[in-house]
Amino acid sequence: MARLHAPLLAPTDVIPHLARGERHWKQGYSAHAIATTWFGAKGLPDAIHRTLATHPRLSGAVLLDAFVERETDLRDGARGPSCTDVMAILKSPDGLVVMAVEGKVQEDFGPTVERWASDASEGSKKDVRLASLRARLGLRGSQPDHLHLRYQLLHRTAAALLEADDYGAAAAIMMVHSFDASAAHFDDFAAFAAALGAGDAHLDQVVGPVPGLSRPLYLGWTTDKLPPLAAAAPALPTPPRN
């Protein structure tokens, strides 16, 4: 994956990096909501800050850097990275924390593990990926115990752990940033948290850590309001050459 980055200067700069470009850039959908909210915050969005404050090990965390549409190689020999809406690097009282943020309005978390695994083309190595994800996340029990879980939650959380390893971070978080007051699909998130042994999930709270992993892993759900349609960014002066 690329490790050389250029700054994004406005929310609309995200559009070329979206899977479907401008077709994914619509008010009321997660790509627009995440980019607009995080650009406007000039740091951690207030709602995210309040959710982190519910856990004593994460209260007071501040944003150091954030990468939009961050691709993480899952390092299992299977095809395709995990593409995280925002990969945030935080400074907490305990040290660095890597937080993978998954934005949602009313979108779901994709297919269940069972459906995803059943739709395998020849040579896809989905069995290898699933075994790797289960091992990395410490999912206990047999594979059939996890077929009801949503595949996106597995690989997005694994991406947070892998990036935390790369940064030598003290902890990792997978945070859902929801812009839906009805908390659509929270039940899938709660089932995932329970399967990992993180505890009973609640809205606007962080749970964990997940037991048995090499570093603390937390899960969180943040409820926020949809932002207004982003205005066009003003023209910026060309920076001087050094």
PDB file of C-alpha atoms in Angstrom:
ATOM      1  CA  MET A   1       0.000   0.000   0.000  1.00  0.00           C
ATOM      2  CA  ALA A   2       1.111   3.574  -0.656  1.00  0.00           C
ATOM      3  CA  ARG A   3       2.962   5.280   2.186  1.00  0.00           C
ATOM      4  CA  LEU A   4       3.502   8.622   0.475  1.00  0.00           C
ATOM      5  CA  HIS A   5       0.546  11.004   0.836  1.00  0.00           C
ATOM      6  CA  ALA A   6      -0.534  14.455  -0.314  1.00  0.00           C
ATOM      7  CA  PRO A   7      -2.842  16.642   1.824  1.00  0.00           C
ATOM      8  CA  LEU A   8      -6.530  16.969   1.033  1.00  0.00           C
ATOM      9  CA  LEU A   9      -7.592  20.611   1.210  1.00  0.00           C
ATOM     10  CA  ALA A  10     -11.395  20.306   1.027  1.00  0.00           C
ATOM     11  CA  PRO A  11     -14.034  17.594   1.510  1.00  0.00           C
ATOM     12  CA  THR A  12     -14.567  17.323  -2.240  1.00  0.00           C
ATOM     13  CA  ASP A  13     -10.909  16.325  -2.690  1.00  0.00           C
ATOM     14  CA  VAL A  14     -12.014  12.907  -1.453  1.00  0.00           C
ATOM     15  CA  ILE A  15     -14.144  12.253  -4.567  1.00  0.00           C
ATOM     16  CA  PRO A  16     -11.363  10.870  -6.816  1.00  0.00           C
ATOM     17  CA  HIS A  17     -10.490   8.358  -4.095  1.00  0.00           C
ATOM     18  CA  LEU A  18     -14.014   6.927  -3.726  1.00  0.00           C
ATOM     19  CA  ALA A  19     -14.763   3.573  -5.323  1.00  0.00           C
ATOM     20  CA  ARG A  20     -17.323   5.137  -7.667  1.00  0.00           C
ATOM     21  CA  GLY A  21     -16.140   8.711  -7.657  1.00  0.00           C
ATOM     22  CA  GLU A  22     -18.906  11.310  -7.861  1.00  0.00           C
ATOM     23  CA  ARG A  23     -21.598   8.626  -7.818  1.00  0.00           C
ATOM     24  CA  HIS A  24     -20.674   7.997  -4.173  1.00  0.00           C
ATOM     25  CA  TRP A  25     -20.668  11.729  -3.339  1.00  0.00           C
ATOM     26  CA  LYS A  26     -24.266  12.410  -2.358  1.00  0.00           C
ATOM     27  CA  GLN A  27     -25.763  14.278   0.568  1.00  0.00           C
ATOM     28  CA  GLY A  28     -27.346  11.829   2.968  1.00  0.00           C
ATOM     29  CA  TYR A  29     -24.789   9.093   2.291  1.00  0.00           C
ATOM     30  CA  SER A  30     -21.774   8.078   4.319  1.00  0.00           C
ATOM     31  CA  ALA A  31     -18.936   9.237   2.029  1.00  0.00           C
ATOM     32  CA  HIS A  32     -20.235  12.814   2.004  1.00  0.00           C
ATOM     33  CA  ALA A  33     -21.118  12.751   5.713  1.00  0.00           C
ATOM     34  CA  ILE A  34     -17.736  11.445   6.860  1.00  0.00           C
ATOM     35  CA  ALA A  35     -15.605  13.749   4.718  1.00  0.00           C
ATOM     36  CA  THR A  36     -17.632  16.866   5.484  1.00  0.00           C
ATOM     37  CA  THR A  37     -17.780  16.191   9.224  1.00  0.00           C
ATOM     38  CA  TRP A  38     -14.103  15.333   9.677  1.00  0.00           C
ATOM     39  CA  PHE A  39     -12.880  18.256   7.557  1.00  0.00           C
ATOM     40  CA  GLY A  40     -15.124  20.641   9.454  1.00  0.00           C
ATOM     41  CA  ALA A  41     -14.011  19.424  12.880  1.00  0.00           C
ATOM     42  CA  LYS A  42     -10.391  20.651  12.694  1.00  0.00           C
ATOM     43  CA  GLY A  43      -9.594  17.708  14.961  1.00  0.00           C
ATOM     44  CA  LEU A  44     -11.772  14.964  16.354  1.00  0.00           C
ATOM     45  CA  PRO A  45     -15.492  15.527  15.634  1.00  0.00           C
ATOM     46  CA  ASP A  46     -17.322  16.395  18.855  1.00  0.00           C
ATOM     47  CA  ALA A  47     -19.471  13.263  18.722  1.00  0.00           C
ATOM     48  CA  ILE A  48     -16.415  11.019  18.372  1.00  0.00           C
ATOM     49  CA  HIS A  49     -14.700  12.867  21.225  1.00  0.00           C
ATOM     50  CA  ARG A  50     -17.717  12.268  23.487  1.00  0.00           C
ATOM     51  CA  THR A  51     -17.793   8.562  22.671  1.00  0.00           C
ATOM     52  CA  LEU A  52     -14.088   8.106  23.378  1.00  0.00           C
ATOM     53  CA  ALA A  53     -14.575   9.872  26.704  1.00  0.00           C
ATOM     54  CA  THR A  54     -16.823   6.996  27.860  1.00  0.00           C
ATOM     55  CA  HIS A  55     -13.747   4.799  28.317  1.00  0.00           C
ATOM     56  CA  PRO A  56     -11.147   5.831  30.916  1.00  0.00           C
ATOM     57  CA  ARG A  57      -8.206   4.635  28.777  1.00  0.00           C
ATOM     58  CA  LEU A  58      -9.324   6.749  25.811  1.00  0.00           C
ATOM     59  CA  SER A  59     -10.726   9.867  27.444  1.00  0.00           C
ATOM     60  CA  GLY A  60      -8.708  12.909  26.466  1.00  0.00           C
ATOM     61  CA  ALA A  61      -7.412  11.429  23.210  1.00  0.00           C
ATOM     62  CA  VAL A  62      -6.547  14.005  20.553  1.00  0.00           C
ATOM     63  CA  LEU A  63      -6.155  13.692  16.794  1.00  0.00           C
ATOM     64  CA  LEU A  64      -2.634  13.744  15.367  1.00  0.00           C
ATOM     65  CA  ASP A  65      -3.259  12.643  11.773  1.00  0.00           C
ATOM     66  CA  ALA A  66      -6.052  11.145   9.699  1.00  0.00           C
ATOM     67  CA  PHE A  67      -6.013   9.307   6.378  1.00  0.00           C
ATOM     68  CA  VAL A  68      -9.170   9.240   4.260  1.00  0.00           C
ATOM     69  CA  GLU A  69      -9.973   6.119   2.211  1.00  0.00           C
ATOM     70  CA  ARG A  70      -6.980   4.348   3.739  1.00  0.00           C
ATOM     71  CA  GLU A  71      -6.119   1.014   2.077  1.00  0.00           C
ATOM     72  CA  THR A  72      -4.636  -1.619   4.381  1.00  0.00           C
ATOM     73  CA  ASP A  73      -3.065  -4.798   3.046  1.00  0.00           C
ATOM     74  CA  LEU A  74      -4.503  -7.649   5.133  1.00  0.00           C
ATOM     75  CA  ARG A  75      -1.296  -9.647   4.562  1.00  0.00           C
ATOM     76  CA  ASP A  76      -2.915 -13.024   4.062  1.00  0.00           C
ATOM     77  CA  GLY A  77      -2.125 -13.691   0.404  1.00  0.00           C
ATOM     78  CA  ALA A  78      -5.734 -13.124  -0.652  1.00  0.00           C
ATOM     79  CA  ARG A  79      -6.771 -10.395  -3.072  1.00  0.00           C
ATOM     80  CA  GLY A  80      -8.021  -6.983  -2.026  1.00  0.00           C
ATOM     81  CA  PRO A  81      -7.162  -4.566   0.790  1.00  0.00           C
ATOM     82  CA  SER A  82      -9.501  -3.224   3.447  1.00  0.00           C
ATOM     83  CA  CYS A  83     -10.407   0.375   2.567  1.00  0.00           C
ATOM     84  CA  THR A  84     -11.226   2.396   5.682  1.00  0.00           C
ATOM     85  CA  ASP A  85     -13.215   5.644   5.502  1.00  0.00           C
ATOM     86  CA  VAL A  86     -10.910   7.372   8.000  1.00  0.00           C
ATOM     87  CA  MET A  87      -7.835   5.900   9.650  1.00  0.00           C
ATOM     88  CA  ALA A  88      -7.102   8.230  12.552  1.00  0.00           C
ATOM     89  CA  ILE A  89      -3.893   8.378  14.590  1.00  0.00           C
ATOM     90  CA  LEU A  90      -4.639   9.542  18.120  1.00  0.00           C
ATOM     91  CA  LYS A  91      -2.551  10.508  21.104  1.00  0.00           C
ATOM     92  CA  SER A  92      -4.026   9.183  24.342  1.00  0.00           C
ATOM     93  CA  PRO A  93      -2.767   9.226  27.934  1.00  0.00           C
ATOM     94  CA  ASP A  94      -1.399   5.703  27.293  1.00  0.00           C
ATOM     95  CA  GLY A  95       0.310   6.552  23.991  1.00  0.00           C
ATOM     96  CA  LEU A  96      -0.585   6.286  20.320  1.00  0.00           C
ATOM     97  CA  VAL A  97      -3.938   4.788  19.333  1.00  0.00           C
ATOM     98  CA  VAL A  98      -5.000   3.824  15.806  1.00  0.00           C
ATOM     99  CA  MET A  99      -8.718   4.211  15.134  1.00  0.00           C
ATOM    100  CA  ALA A 100     -10.397   2.811  12.018  1.00  0.00           C
ATOM    101  CA  VAL A 101     -13.604   4.786  11.395  1.00  0.00           C
ATOM    102  CA  GLU A 102     -16.422   3.256   9.374  1.00  0.00           C
ATOM    103  CA  GLY A 103     -19.024   5.816   8.296  1.00  0.00           C
ATOM    104  CA  LYS A 104     -22.670   4.823   7.968  1.00  0.00           C
ATOM    105  CA  VAL A 105     -25.992   6.508   7.363  1.00  0.00           C
ATOM    106  CA  GLN A 106     -28.417   3.677   6.718  1.00  0.00           C
ATOM    107  CA  GLU A 107     -26.012   1.480   4.767  1.00  0.00           C
ATOM    108  CA  ASP A 108     -25.484  -2.006   6.141  1.00  0.00           C
ATOM    109  CA  PHE A 109     -22.199  -3.780   6.859  1.00  0.00           C
ATOM    110  CA  GLY A 110     -22.327  -5.838   3.696  1.00  0.00           C
ATOM    111  CA  PRO A 111     -22.940  -9.576   3.440  1.00  0.00           C
ATOM    112  CA  THR A 112     -22.724 -12.026   6.284  1.00  0.00           C
ATOM    113  CA  VAL A 113     -19.612 -14.170   6.471  1.00  0.00           C
ATOM    114  CA  GLU A 114     -21.679 -17.104   5.254  1.00  0.00           C
ATOM    115  CA  ARG A 115     -22.905 -15.308   2.133  1.00  0.00           C
ATOM    116  CA  TRP A 116     -19.512 -13.751   1.406  1.00  0.00           C
ATOM    117  CA  ALA A 117     -17.732 -17.106   1.682  1.00  0.00           C
ATOM    118  CA  SER A 118     -20.281 -18.920  -0.476  1.00  0.00           C
ATOM    119  CA  ASP A 119     -19.743 -16.497  -3.366  1.00  0.00           C
ATOM    120  CA  ALA A 120     -16.158 -17.556  -4.024  1.00  0.00           C
ATOM    121  CA  SER A 121     -14.608 -17.743  -7.469  1.00  0.00           C
ATOM    122  CA  GLU A 122     -11.894 -20.261  -8.277  1.00  0.00           C
ATOM    123  CA  GLY A 123      -8.589 -19.218  -6.739  1.00  0.00           C
ATOM    124  CA  SER A 124     -10.101 -16.459  -4.585  1.00  0.00           C
ATOM    125  CA  LYS A 125      -8.510 -17.749  -1.344  1.00  0.00           C
ATOM    126  CA  LYS A 126     -11.522 -16.629   0.676  1.00  0.00           C
ATOM    127  CA  ASP A 127     -10.987 -19.564   3.006  1.00  0.00           C
ATOM    128  CA  VAL A 128      -7.448 -18.347   3.679  1.00  0.00           C
ATOM    129  CA  ARG A 129      -8.662 -14.809   4.354  1.00  0.00           C
ATOM    130  CA  LEU A 130     -11.406 -15.931   6.695  1.00  0.00           C
ATOM    131  CA  ALA A 131      -9.047 -18.142   8.675  1.00  0.00           C
ATOM    132  CA  SER A 132      -6.570 -15.263   8.942  1.00  0.00           C
ATOM    133  CA  LEU A 133      -9.216 -12.794  10.092  1.00  0.00           C
ATOM    134  CA  ARG A 134     -10.602 -15.175  12.706  1.00  0.00           C
ATOM    135  CA  ALA A 135      -7.119 -15.819  14.087  1.00  0.00           C
ATOM    136  CA  ARG A 136      -6.153 -12.133  14.120  1.00  0.00           C
ATOM    137  CA  LEU A 137      -9.343 -11.116  15.917  1.00  0.00           C
ATOM    138  CA  GLY A 138      -9.221 -14.002  18.382  1.00  0.00           C
ATOM    139  CA  LEU A 139     -12.635 -15.300  17.350  1.00  0.00           C
ATOM    140  CA  ARG A 140     -13.204 -18.395  19.421  1.00  0.00           C
ATOM    141  CA  GLY A 141     -15.257 -21.428  18.583  1.00  0.00           C
ATOM    142  CA  SER A 142     -15.724 -23.114  15.228  1.00  0.00           C
ATOM    143  CA  GLN A 143     -16.220 -21.310  11.927  1.00  0.00           C
ATOM    144  CA  PRO A 144     -19.996 -22.004  11.857  1.00  0.00           C
ATOM    145  CA  ASP A 145     -20.298 -19.930  15.044  1.00  0.00           C
ATOM    146  CA  HIS A 146     -19.305 -16.829  13.067  1.00  0.00           C
ATOM    147  CA  LEU A 147     -21.233 -17.248   9.821  1.00  0.00           C
ATOM    148  CA  HIS A 148     -23.898 -14.751  10.951  1.00  0.00           C
ATOM    149  CA  LEU A 149     -21.369 -11.949  11.478  1.00  0.00           C
ATOM    150  CA  ARG A 150     -20.968  -9.205   8.883  1.00  0.00           C
ATOM    151  CA  TYR A 151     -17.777  -9.645   6.890  1.00  0.00           C
ATOM    152  CA  GLN A 152     -17.037  -5.913   6.669  1.00  0.00           C
ATOM    153  CA  LEU A 153     -16.774  -5.657  10.446  1.00  0.00           C
ATOM    154  CA  LEU A 154     -14.159  -8.423  10.501  1.00  0.00           C
ATOM    155  CA  HIS A 155     -11.808  -6.973   7.914  1.00  0.00           C
ATOM    156  CA  ARG A 156     -12.228  -3.359   9.031  1.00  0.00           C
ATOM    157  CA  THR A 157     -11.317  -4.294  12.609  1.00  0.00           C
ATOM    158  CA  ALA A 158      -8.359  -6.344  11.400  1.00  0.00           C
ATOM    159  CA  ALA A 159      -7.161  -3.295   9.466  1.00  0.00           C
ATOM    160  CA  ALA A 160      -7.173  -1.261  12.689  1.00  0.00           C
ATOM    161  CA  LEU A 161      -5.028  -3.903  14.400  1.00  0.00           C
ATOM    162  CA  LEU A 162      -2.578  -4.160  11.501  1.00  0.00           C
ATOM    163  CA  GLU A 163      -2.132  -0.393  11.315  1.00  0.00           C
ATOM    164  CA  ALA A 164      -1.667  -0.297  15.095  1.00  0.00           C
ATOM    165  CA  ASP A 165       1.083  -2.898  14.724  1.00  0.00           C
ATOM    166  CA  ASP A 166       2.793  -0.776  12.063  1.00  0.00           C
ATOM    167  CA  TYR A 167       2.679   2.335  14.227  1.00  0.00           C
ATOM    168  CA  GLY A 168       3.687   0.508  17.392  1.00  0.00           C
ATOM    169  CA  ALA A 169       0.504   1.911  18.920  1.00  0.00           C
ATOM    170  CA  ALA A 170      -0.640   1.197  22.444  1.00  0.00           C
ATOM    171  CA  ALA A 171      -4.153   0.236  21.280  1.00  0.00           C
ATOM    172  CA  ALA A 172      -6.521  -0.033  18.317  1.00  0.00           C
ATOM    173  CA  ILE A 173     -10.163   0.981  17.919  1.00  0.00           C
ATOM    174  CA  MET A 174     -12.800   0.167  15.324  1.00  0.00           C
ATOM    175  CA  MET A 175     -15.333   3.003  15.506  1.00  0.00           C
ATOM    176  CA  VAL A 176     -18.627   3.168  13.630  1.00  0.00           C
ATOM    177  CA  HIS A 177     -19.522   6.810  12.926  1.00  0.00           C
ATOM    178  CA  SER A 178     -23.267   6.663  12.288  1.00  0.00           C
ATOM    179  CA  PHE A 179     -25.292   9.561  10.916  1.00  0.00           C
ATOM    180  CA  ASP A 180     -28.633   7.846  11.455  1.00  0.00           C
ATOM    181  CA  ALA A 181     -30.740   8.639  14.527  1.00  0.00           C
ATOM    182  CA  SER A 182     -32.419   5.223  14.335  1.00  0.00           C
ATOM    183  CA  ALA A 183     -29.008   3.493  14.583  1.00  0.00           C
ATOM    184  CA  ALA A 184     -29.700   1.212  11.628  1.00  0.00           C
ATOM    185  CA  HIS A 185     -27.788  -2.090  11.802  1.00  0.00           C
ATOM    186  CA  PHE A 186     -26.568  -1.529  15.343  1.00  0.00           C
ATOM    187  CA  ASP A 187     -27.688  -5.093  16.092  1.00  0.00           C
ATOM    188  CA  ASP A 188     -25.046  -6.416  13.688  1.00  0.00           C
ATOM    189  CA  PHE A 189     -22.382  -4.348  15.438  1.00  0.00           C
ATOM    190  CA  ALA A 190     -23.532  -5.573  18.863  1.00  0.00           C
ATOM    191  CA  ALA A 191     -23.409  -9.198  17.682  1.00  0.00           C
ATOM    192  CA  PHE A 192     -19.856  -8.665  16.459  1.00  0.00           C
ATOM    193  CA  ALA A 193     -18.758  -7.108  19.755  1.00  0.00           C
ATOM    194  CA  ALA A 194     -20.283 -10.032  21.654  1.00  0.00           C
ATOM    195  CA  ALA A 195     -18.546 -12.586  19.415  1.00  0.00           C
ATOM    196  CA  LEU A 196     -15.173 -10.937  20.117  1.00  0.00           C
ATOM    197  CA  GLY A 197     -15.852 -10.955  23.849  1.00  0.00           C
ATOM    198  CA  ALA A 198     -15.716  -7.151  24.044  1.00  0.00           C
ATOM    199  CA  GLY A 199     -18.879  -6.946  26.174  1.00  0.00           C
ATOM    200  CA  ASP A 200     -22.375  -5.586  25.655  1.00  0.00           C
ATOM    201  CA  ALA A 201     -22.325  -2.812  23.070  1.00  0.00           C
ATOM    202  CA  HIS A 202     -24.269   0.415  23.616  1.00  0.00           C
ATOM    203  CA  LEU A 203     -24.881   3.473  21.488  1.00  0.00           C
ATOM    204  CA  ASP A 204     -22.285   6.234  21.883  1.00  0.00           C
ATOM    205  CA  GLN A 205     -19.977   4.128  24.002  1.00  0.00           C
ATOM    206  CA  VAL A 206     -16.692   2.269  23.679  1.00  0.00           C
ATOM    207  CA  VAL A 207     -16.483  -1.356  24.800  1.00  0.00           C
ATOM    208  CA  GLY A 208     -13.506  -3.621  25.324  1.00  0.00           C
ATOM    209  CA  PRO A 209     -10.725  -4.415  25.335  1.00  0.00           C
ATOM    210  CA  VAL A 210     -11.118  -7.695  23.479  1.00  0.00           C
ATOM    211  CA  PRO A 211      -9.465 -10.432  25.539  1.00  0.00           C
ATOM    212  CA  GLY A 212      -6.543 -12.522  24.366  1.00  0.00           C
ATOM    213  CA  LEU A 213      -4.997 -10.174  21.779  1.00  0.00           C
ATOM    214  CA  SER A 214      -1.445  -8.869  21.625  1.00  0.00           C
ATOM    215  CA  ARG A 215      -2.608  -5.261  22.131  1.00  0.00           C
ATOM    216  CA  PRO A 216      -5.851  -3.726  23.464  1.00  0.00           C
ATOM    217  CA  LEU A 217      -8.644  -3.582  20.883  1.00  0.00           C
ATOM    218  CA  TYR A 218     -11.755  -1.489  21.501  1.00  0.00           C
ATOM    219  CA  LEU A 219     -15.025  -1.143  19.599  1.00  0.00           C
ATOM    220  CA  GLY A 220     -17.224   1.949  19.552  1.00  0.00           C
ATOM    221  CA  TRP A 221     -20.415   3.323  18.048  1.00  0.00           C
ATOM    222  CA  THR A 222     -20.916   7.082  17.640  1.00  0.00           C
ATOM    223  CA  THR A 223     -24.204   8.686  16.643  1.00  0.00           C
ATOM    224  CA  ASP A 224     -23.959  12.052  14.884  1.00  0.00           C
ATOM    225  CA  LYS A 225     -26.086  14.444  12.833  1.00  0.00           C
ATOM    226  CA  LEU A 226     -25.902  14.605   9.058  1.00  0.00           C
ATOM    227  CA  PRO A 227     -23.860  17.625   7.951  1.00  0.00           C
ATOM    228  CA  PRO A 228     -25.213  20.146   5.427  1.00  0.00           C
ATOM    229  CA  LEU A 229     -24.192  19.935   1.801  1.00  0.00           C
ATOM    230  CA  ALA A 230     -20.551  20.993   1.505  1.00  0.00           C
ATOM    231  CA  ALA A 231     -19.993  24.307  -0.218  1.00  0.00           C
ATOM    232  CA  ALA A 232     -17.331  24.609  -2.879  1.00  0.00           C
ATOM    233  CA  ALA A 233     -13.928  25.248  -1.355  1.00  0.00           C
ATOM    234  CA  PRO A 234     -12.450  28.695  -1.925  1.00  0.00           C
ATOM    235  CA  ALA A 235      -9.431  28.925  -4.179  1.00  0.00           C
ATOM    236  CA  LEU A 236      -6.199  28.630  -2.228  1.00  0.00           C
ATOM    237  CA  PRO A 237      -2.968  30.432  -3.080  1.00  0.00           C
ATOM    238  CA  THR A 238      -0.211  28.353  -4.622  1.00  0.00           C
ATOM    239  CA  PRO A 239       2.349  27.535  -1.913  1.00  0.00           C
ATOM    240  CA  PRO A 240       5.809  28.967  -2.507  1.00  0.00           C
ATOM    241  CA  ARG A 241       8.520  26.623  -3.690  1.00  0.00           C
ATOM    242  CA  ASN A 242      11.373  26.006  -1.290  1.00  0.00           C
TER     243      ASN A 242
END
